[in-house]
PDB file of C-alpha atoms in Angstrom:
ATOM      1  CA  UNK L   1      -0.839  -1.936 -17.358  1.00 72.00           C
ATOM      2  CA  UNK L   2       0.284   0.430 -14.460  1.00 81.00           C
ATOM      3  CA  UNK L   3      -2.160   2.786 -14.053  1.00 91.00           C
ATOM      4  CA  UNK L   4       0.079   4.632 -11.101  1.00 95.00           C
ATOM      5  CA  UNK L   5       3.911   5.295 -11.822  1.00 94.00           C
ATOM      6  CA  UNK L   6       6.640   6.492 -10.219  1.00 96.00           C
ATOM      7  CA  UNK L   7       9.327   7.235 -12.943  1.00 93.00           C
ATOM      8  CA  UNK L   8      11.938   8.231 -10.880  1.00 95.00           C
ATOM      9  CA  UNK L   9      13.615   4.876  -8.650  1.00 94.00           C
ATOM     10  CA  UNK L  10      15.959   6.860  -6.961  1.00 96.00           C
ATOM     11  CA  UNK L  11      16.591  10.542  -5.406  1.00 97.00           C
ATOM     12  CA  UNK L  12      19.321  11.896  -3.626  1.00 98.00           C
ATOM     13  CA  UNK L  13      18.837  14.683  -1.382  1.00 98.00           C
ATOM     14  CA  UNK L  14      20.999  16.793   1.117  1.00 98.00           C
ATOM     15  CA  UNK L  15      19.997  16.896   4.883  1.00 98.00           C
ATOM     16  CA  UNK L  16      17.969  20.373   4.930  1.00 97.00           C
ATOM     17  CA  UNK L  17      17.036  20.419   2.164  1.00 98.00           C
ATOM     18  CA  UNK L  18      13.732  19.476  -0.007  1.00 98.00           C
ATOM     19  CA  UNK L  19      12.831  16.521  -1.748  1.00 98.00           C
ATOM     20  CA  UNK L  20       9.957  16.283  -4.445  1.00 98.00           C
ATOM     21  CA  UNK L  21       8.617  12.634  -4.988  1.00 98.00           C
ATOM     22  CA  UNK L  22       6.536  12.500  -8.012  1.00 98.00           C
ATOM     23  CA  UNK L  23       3.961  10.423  -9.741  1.00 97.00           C
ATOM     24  CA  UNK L  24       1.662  10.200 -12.359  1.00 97.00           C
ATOM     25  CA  UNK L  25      -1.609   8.160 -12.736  1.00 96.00           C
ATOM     26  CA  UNK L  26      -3.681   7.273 -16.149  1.00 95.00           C
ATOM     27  CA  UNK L  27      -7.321   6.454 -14.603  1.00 92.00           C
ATOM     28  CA  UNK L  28      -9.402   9.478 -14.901  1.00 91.00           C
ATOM     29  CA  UNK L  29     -11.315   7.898 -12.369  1.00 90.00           C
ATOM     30  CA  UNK L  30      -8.965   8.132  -9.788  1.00 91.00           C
ATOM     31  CA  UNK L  31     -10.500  11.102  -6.587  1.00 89.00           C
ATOM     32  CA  UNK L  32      -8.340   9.591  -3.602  1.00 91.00           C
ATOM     33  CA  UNK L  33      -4.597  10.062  -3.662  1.00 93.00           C
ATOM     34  CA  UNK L  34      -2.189   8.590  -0.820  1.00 93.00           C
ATOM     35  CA  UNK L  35       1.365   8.418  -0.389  1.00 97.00           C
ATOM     36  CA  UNK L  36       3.387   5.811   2.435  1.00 97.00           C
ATOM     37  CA  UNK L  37       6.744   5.483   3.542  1.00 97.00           C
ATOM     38  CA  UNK L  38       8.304   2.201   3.644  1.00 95.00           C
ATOM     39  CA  UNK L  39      11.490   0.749   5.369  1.00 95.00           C
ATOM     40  CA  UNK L  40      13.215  -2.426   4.374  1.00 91.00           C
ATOM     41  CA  UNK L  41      11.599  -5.141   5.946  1.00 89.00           C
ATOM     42  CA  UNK L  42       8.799  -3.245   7.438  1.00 93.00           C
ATOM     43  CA  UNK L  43       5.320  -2.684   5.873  1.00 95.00           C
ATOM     44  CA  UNK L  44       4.178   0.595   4.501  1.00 96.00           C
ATOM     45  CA  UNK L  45       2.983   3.644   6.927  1.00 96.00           C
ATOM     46  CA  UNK L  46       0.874   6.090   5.807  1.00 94.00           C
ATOM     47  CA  UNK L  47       1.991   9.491   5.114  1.00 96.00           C
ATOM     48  CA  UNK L  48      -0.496  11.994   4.109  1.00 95.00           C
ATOM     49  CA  UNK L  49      -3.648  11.910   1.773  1.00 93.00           C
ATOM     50  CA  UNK L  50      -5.456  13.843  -0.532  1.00 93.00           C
ATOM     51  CA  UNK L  51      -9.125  13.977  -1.975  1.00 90.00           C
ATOM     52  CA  UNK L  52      -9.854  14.909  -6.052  1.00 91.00           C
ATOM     53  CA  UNK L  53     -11.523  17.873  -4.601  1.00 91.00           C
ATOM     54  CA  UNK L  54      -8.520  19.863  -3.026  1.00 94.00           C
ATOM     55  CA  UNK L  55      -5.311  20.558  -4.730  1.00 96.00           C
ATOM     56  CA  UNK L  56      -2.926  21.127  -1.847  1.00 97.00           C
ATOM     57  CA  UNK L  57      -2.488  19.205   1.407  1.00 97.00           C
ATOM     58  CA  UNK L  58       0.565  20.283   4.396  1.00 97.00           C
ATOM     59  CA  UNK L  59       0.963  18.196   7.158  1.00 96.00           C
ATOM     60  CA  UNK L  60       3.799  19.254   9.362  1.00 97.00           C
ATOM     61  CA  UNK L  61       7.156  18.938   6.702  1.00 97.00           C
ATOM     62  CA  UNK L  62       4.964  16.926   3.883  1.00 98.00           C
ATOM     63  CA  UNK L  63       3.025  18.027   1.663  1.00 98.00           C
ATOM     64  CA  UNK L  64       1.141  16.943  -1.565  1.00 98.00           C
ATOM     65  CA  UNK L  65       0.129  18.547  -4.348  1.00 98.00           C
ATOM     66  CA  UNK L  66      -2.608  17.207  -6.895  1.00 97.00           C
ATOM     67  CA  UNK L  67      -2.787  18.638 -10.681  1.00 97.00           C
ATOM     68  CA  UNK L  68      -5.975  16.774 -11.941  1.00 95.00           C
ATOM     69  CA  UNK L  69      -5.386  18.379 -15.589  1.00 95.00           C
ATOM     70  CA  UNK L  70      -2.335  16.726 -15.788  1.00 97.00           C
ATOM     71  CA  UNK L  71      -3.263  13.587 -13.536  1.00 96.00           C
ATOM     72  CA  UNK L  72      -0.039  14.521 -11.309  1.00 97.00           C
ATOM     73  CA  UNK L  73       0.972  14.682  -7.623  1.00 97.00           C
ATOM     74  CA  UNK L  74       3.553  15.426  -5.853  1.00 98.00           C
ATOM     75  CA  UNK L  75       5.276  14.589  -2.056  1.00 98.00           C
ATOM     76  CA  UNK L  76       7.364  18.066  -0.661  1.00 98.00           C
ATOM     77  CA  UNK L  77       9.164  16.675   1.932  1.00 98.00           C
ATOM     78  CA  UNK L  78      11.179  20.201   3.796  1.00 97.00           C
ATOM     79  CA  UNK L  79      13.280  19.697   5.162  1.00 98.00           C
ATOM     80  CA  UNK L  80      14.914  16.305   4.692  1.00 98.00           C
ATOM     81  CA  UNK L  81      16.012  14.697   7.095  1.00 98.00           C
ATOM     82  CA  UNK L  82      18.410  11.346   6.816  1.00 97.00           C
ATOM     83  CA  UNK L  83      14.950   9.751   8.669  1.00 96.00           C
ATOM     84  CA  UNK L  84      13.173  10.369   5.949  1.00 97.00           C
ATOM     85  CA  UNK L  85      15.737   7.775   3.795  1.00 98.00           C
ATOM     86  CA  UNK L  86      13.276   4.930   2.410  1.00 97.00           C
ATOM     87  CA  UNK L  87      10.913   4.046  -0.490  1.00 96.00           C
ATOM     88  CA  UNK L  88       7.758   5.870  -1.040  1.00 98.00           C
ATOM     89  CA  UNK L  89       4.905   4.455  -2.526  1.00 97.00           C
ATOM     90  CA  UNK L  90       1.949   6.666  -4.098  1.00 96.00           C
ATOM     91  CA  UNK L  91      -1.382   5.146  -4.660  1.00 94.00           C
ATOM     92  CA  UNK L  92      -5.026   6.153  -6.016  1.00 92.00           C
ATOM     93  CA  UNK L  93      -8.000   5.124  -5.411  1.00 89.00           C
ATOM     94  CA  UNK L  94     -11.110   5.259  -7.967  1.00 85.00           C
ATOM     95  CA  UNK L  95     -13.817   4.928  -5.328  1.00 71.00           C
ATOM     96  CA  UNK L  96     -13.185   7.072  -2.804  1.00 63.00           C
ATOM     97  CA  UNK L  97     -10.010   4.875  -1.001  1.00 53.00           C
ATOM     98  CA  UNK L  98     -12.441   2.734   0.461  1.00 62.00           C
ATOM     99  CA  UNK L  99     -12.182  -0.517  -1.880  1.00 72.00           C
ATOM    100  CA  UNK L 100      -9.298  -0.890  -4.622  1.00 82.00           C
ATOM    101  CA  UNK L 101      -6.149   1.026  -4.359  1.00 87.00           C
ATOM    102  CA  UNK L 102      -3.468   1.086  -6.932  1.00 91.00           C
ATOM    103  CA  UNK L 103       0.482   1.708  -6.292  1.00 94.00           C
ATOM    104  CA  UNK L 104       3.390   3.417  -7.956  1.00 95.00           C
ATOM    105  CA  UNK L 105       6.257   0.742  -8.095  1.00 94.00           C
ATOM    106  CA  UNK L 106       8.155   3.336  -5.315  1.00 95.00           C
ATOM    107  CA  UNK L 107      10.655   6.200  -5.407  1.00 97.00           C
ATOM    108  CA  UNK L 108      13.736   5.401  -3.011  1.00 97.00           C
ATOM    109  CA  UNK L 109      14.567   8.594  -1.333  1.00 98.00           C
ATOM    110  CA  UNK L 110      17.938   8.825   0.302  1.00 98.00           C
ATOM    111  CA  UNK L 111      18.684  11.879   2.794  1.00 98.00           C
ATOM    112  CA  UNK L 112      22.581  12.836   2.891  1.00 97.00           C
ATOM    113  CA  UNK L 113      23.962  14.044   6.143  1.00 95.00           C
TER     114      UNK L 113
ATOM    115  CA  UNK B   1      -2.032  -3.048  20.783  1.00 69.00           C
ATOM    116  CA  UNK B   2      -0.536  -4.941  17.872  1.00 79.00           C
ATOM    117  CA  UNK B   3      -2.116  -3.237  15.186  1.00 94.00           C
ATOM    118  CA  UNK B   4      -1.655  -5.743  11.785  1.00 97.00           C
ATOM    119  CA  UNK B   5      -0.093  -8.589  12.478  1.00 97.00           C
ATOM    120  CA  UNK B   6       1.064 -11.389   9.966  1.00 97.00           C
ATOM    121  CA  UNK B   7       1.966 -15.110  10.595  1.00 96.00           C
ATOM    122  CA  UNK B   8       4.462 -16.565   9.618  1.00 96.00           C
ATOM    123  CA  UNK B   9       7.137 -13.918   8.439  1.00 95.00           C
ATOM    124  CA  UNK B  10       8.569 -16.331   6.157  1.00 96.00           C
ATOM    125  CA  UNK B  11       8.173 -19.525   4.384  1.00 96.00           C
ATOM    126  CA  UNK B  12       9.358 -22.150   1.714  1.00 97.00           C
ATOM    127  CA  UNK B  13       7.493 -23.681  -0.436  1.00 96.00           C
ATOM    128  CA  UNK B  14       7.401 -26.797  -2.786  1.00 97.00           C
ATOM    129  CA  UNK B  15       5.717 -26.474  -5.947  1.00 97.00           C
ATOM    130  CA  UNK B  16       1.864 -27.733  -5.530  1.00 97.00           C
ATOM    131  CA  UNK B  17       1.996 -27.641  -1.711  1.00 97.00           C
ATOM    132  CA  UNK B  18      -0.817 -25.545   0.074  1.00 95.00           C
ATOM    133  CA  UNK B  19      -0.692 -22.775   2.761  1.00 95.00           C
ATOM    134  CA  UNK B  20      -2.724 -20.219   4.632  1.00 97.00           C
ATOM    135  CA  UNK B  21      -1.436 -16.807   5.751  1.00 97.00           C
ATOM    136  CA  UNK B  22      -3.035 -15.317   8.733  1.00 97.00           C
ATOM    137  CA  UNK B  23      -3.664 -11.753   9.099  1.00 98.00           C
ATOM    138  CA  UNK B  24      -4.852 -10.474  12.105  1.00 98.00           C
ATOM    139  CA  UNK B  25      -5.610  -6.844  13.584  1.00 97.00           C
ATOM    140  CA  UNK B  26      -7.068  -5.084  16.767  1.00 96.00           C
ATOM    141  CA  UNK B  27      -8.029  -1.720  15.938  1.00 94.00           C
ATOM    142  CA  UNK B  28     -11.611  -2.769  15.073  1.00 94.00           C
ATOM    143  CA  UNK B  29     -11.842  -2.224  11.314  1.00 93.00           C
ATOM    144  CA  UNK B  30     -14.007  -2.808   9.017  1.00 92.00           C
ATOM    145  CA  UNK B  31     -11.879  -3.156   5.871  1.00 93.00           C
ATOM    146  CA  UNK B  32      -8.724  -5.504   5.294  1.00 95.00           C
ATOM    147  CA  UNK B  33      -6.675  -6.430   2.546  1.00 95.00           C
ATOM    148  CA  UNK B  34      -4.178  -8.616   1.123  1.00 97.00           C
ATOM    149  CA  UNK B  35      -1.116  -7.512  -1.384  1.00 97.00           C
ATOM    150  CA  UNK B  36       1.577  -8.908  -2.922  1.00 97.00           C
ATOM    151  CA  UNK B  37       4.905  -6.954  -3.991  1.00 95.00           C
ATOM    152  CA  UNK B  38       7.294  -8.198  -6.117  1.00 93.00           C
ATOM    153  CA  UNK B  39      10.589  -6.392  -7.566  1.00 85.00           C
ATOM    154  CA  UNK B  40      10.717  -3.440  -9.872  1.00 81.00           C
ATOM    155  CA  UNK B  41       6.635  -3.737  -8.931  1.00 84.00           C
ATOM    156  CA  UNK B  42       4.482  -2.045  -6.654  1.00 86.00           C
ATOM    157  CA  UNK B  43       2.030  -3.175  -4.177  1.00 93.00           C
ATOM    158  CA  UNK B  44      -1.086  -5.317  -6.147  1.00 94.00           C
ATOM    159  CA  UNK B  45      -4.379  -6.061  -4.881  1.00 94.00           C
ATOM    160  CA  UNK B  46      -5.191  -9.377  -4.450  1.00 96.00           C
ATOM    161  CA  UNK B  47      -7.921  -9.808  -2.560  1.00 96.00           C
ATOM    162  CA  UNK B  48      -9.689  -7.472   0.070  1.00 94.00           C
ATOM    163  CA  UNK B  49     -12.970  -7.723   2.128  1.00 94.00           C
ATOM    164  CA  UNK B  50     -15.148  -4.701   3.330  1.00 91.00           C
ATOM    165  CA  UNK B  51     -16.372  -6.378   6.249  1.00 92.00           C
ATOM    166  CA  UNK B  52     -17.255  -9.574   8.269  1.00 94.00           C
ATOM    167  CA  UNK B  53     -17.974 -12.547   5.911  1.00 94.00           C
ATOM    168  CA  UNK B  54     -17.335 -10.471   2.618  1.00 93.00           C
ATOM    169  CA  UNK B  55     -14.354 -10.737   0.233  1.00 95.00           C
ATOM    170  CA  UNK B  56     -14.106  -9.617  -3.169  1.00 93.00           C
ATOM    171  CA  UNK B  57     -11.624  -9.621  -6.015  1.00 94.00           C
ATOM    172  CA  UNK B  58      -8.457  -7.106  -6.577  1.00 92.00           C
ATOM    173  CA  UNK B  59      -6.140  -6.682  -8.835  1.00 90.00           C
ATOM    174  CA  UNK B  60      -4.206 -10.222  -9.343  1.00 94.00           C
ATOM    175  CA  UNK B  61      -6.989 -12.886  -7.335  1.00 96.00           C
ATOM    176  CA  UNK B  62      -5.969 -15.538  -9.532  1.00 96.00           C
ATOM    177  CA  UNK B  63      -4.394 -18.814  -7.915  1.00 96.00           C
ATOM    178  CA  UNK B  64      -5.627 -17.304  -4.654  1.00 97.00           C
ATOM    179  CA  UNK B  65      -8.452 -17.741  -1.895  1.00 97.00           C
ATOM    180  CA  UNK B  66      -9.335 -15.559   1.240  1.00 97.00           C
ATOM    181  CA  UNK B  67     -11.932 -15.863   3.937  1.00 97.00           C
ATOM    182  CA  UNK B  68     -12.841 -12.997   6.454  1.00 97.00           C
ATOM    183  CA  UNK B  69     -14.687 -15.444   9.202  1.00 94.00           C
ATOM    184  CA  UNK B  70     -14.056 -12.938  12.045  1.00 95.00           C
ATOM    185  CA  UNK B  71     -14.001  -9.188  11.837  1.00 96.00           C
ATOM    186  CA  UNK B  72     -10.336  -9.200  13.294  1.00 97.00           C
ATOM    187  CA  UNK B  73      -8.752 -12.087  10.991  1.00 97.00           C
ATOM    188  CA  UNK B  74      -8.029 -12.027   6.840  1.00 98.00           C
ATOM    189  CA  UNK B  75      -6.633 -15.044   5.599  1.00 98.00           C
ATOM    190  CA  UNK B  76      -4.787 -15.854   2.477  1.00 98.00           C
ATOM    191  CA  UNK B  77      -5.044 -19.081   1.242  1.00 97.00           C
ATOM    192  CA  UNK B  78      -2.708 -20.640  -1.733  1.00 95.00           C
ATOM    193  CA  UNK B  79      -4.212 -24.388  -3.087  1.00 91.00           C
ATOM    194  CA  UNK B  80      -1.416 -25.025  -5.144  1.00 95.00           C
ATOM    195  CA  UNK B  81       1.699 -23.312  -4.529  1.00 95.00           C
ATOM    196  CA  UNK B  82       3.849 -22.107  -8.022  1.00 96.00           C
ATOM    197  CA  UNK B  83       6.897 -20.615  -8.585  1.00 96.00           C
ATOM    198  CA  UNK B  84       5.408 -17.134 -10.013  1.00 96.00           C
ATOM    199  CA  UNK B  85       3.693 -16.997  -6.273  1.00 97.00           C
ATOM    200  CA  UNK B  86       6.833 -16.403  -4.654  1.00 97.00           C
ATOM    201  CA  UNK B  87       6.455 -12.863  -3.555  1.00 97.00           C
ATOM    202  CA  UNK B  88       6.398 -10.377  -0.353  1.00 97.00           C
ATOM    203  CA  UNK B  89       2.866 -10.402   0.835  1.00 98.00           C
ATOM    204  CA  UNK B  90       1.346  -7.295   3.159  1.00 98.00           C
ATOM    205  CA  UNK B  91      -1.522  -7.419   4.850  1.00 98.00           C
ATOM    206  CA  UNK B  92      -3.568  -4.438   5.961  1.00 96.00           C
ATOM    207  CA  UNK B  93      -6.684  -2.816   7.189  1.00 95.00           C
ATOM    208  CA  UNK B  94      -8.541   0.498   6.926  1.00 92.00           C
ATOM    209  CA  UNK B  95     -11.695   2.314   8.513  1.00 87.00           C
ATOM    210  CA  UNK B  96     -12.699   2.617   5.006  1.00 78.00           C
ATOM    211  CA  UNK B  97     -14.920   5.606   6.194  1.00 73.00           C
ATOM    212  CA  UNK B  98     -15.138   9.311   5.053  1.00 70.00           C
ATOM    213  CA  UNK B  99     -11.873  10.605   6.044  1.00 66.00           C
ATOM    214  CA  UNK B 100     -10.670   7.254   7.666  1.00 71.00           C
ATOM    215  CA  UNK B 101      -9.044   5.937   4.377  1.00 80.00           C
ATOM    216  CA  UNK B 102      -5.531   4.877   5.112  1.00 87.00           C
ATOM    217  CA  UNK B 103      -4.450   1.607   5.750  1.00 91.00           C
ATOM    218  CA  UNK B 104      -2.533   0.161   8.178  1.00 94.00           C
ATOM    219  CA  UNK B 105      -0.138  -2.395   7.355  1.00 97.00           C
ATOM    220  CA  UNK B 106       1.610  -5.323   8.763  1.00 97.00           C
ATOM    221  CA  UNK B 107       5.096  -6.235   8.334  1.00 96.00           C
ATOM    222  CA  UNK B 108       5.211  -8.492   5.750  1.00 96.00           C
ATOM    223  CA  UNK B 109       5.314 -12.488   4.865  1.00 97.00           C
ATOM    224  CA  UNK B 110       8.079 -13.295   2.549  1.00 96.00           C
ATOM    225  CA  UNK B 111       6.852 -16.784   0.427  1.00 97.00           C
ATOM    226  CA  UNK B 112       9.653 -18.649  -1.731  1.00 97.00           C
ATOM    227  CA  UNK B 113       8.061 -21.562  -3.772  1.00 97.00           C
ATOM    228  CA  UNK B 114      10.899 -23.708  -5.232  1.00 96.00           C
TER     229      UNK B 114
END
């Protein structure tokens, strides 16, 4: 059962402007929150975290947002660039992100010049 | 520095044949792990280890073994290669310390078992 999910497999976005990557988890457990980038062929890199404890975190043009009463987060990506064209993964962690981690099955993000 | 590196990139398999994946990285951390991804799926947890000589059980262990001899090397072992094996595996490591969370990953070992 997929405990993280990304319902969305696809978004289109125009250069400049912003893209929101969602996802939605089930474990109530869940206080560590990450989200990576991934090109084809390459492995994942990570892209900016966020604790059970804080609601927002900004990071130069990302940010994510964390509703724990509706077990939702969010990527802000502004503004898009056609770098930022690949998959993005979110994943949870119920122990603090130090042991077991669980993914989203990936949003593919394309930027349009 | 190489960060997380994976050997081989790719590889064919027969049914019931053995292998061993080799993970290895160079930023000194403590934690490493081993997924698989498949289509339509995200990554799964298969095994991971929190340190030297440790490994414990993820998400989808089954069919697998791993051994964390060295600090620096994870390895993925299959006994008996099957078709439902034939996946994408990642490799990666963490600090797995307060704040130090992410993981690093390595490119990726693509596994066909025919």
């Amino acid at each position: 059962d997929q405990q993280v999910k990304q319902n969305s497999p696809s978004l289109s976005v125009q250069e400049g402007r912003i893209s929101i990557l969602n996802c939605d988890y089930t474990n109530s457990m869940f206080d560590y929150f990450l989200w990576y980038k991934k090109y084809p062929a390459e492995g994942p890199t990570f892209l900016i975290s966020i604790s059970s404890i804080k609601d927002k975190n900004e990071d130069g043009r990302f940010t994510v947002f964390l509703n724990k009463s509706a077990k939702h987060l969010s990527l802000h990506i502004v503004p898009s660039q056609p770098g930022d064209s690949a998959v993005y993964f979110c994943a949870a962690s119920p122990d603090r992100g130090g042991n077991q981690f669980y993914f989203g099955t990936g949003t593919s993000l394309t930027v349009i010049p | 520095n190489a960060g997380v590196t994976q050997t081989p990139k790719f590889r064919v398999l027969k049914t019931g044949q053995s292998m061993t994946l080799l993970c290895a990285q160079d930023m000194n951390h403590e934690y490493m792990y081993w997924y698989r991804q498949d289509p339509g799926m995200g990554l799964r947890l298969i095994h991971y280890s929190v340190g030297e000589g440790t490994t414990a059980k993820g998400e989808v262990p089954d069919g697998y073994n791993v051994s964390r001899l060295k600090k620096q090397n994870f390895l993925l072992g299959l006994e008996s290669a099957a078709p439902s094996q034939t996946s994408v595996y990642f490799c990666a490591s963490s600090y797995g310390t307060e704040g130090r969370y992410e993981q690093y990953f390595g490119p990726g070992t693509r596994l066909t078992v025919t």
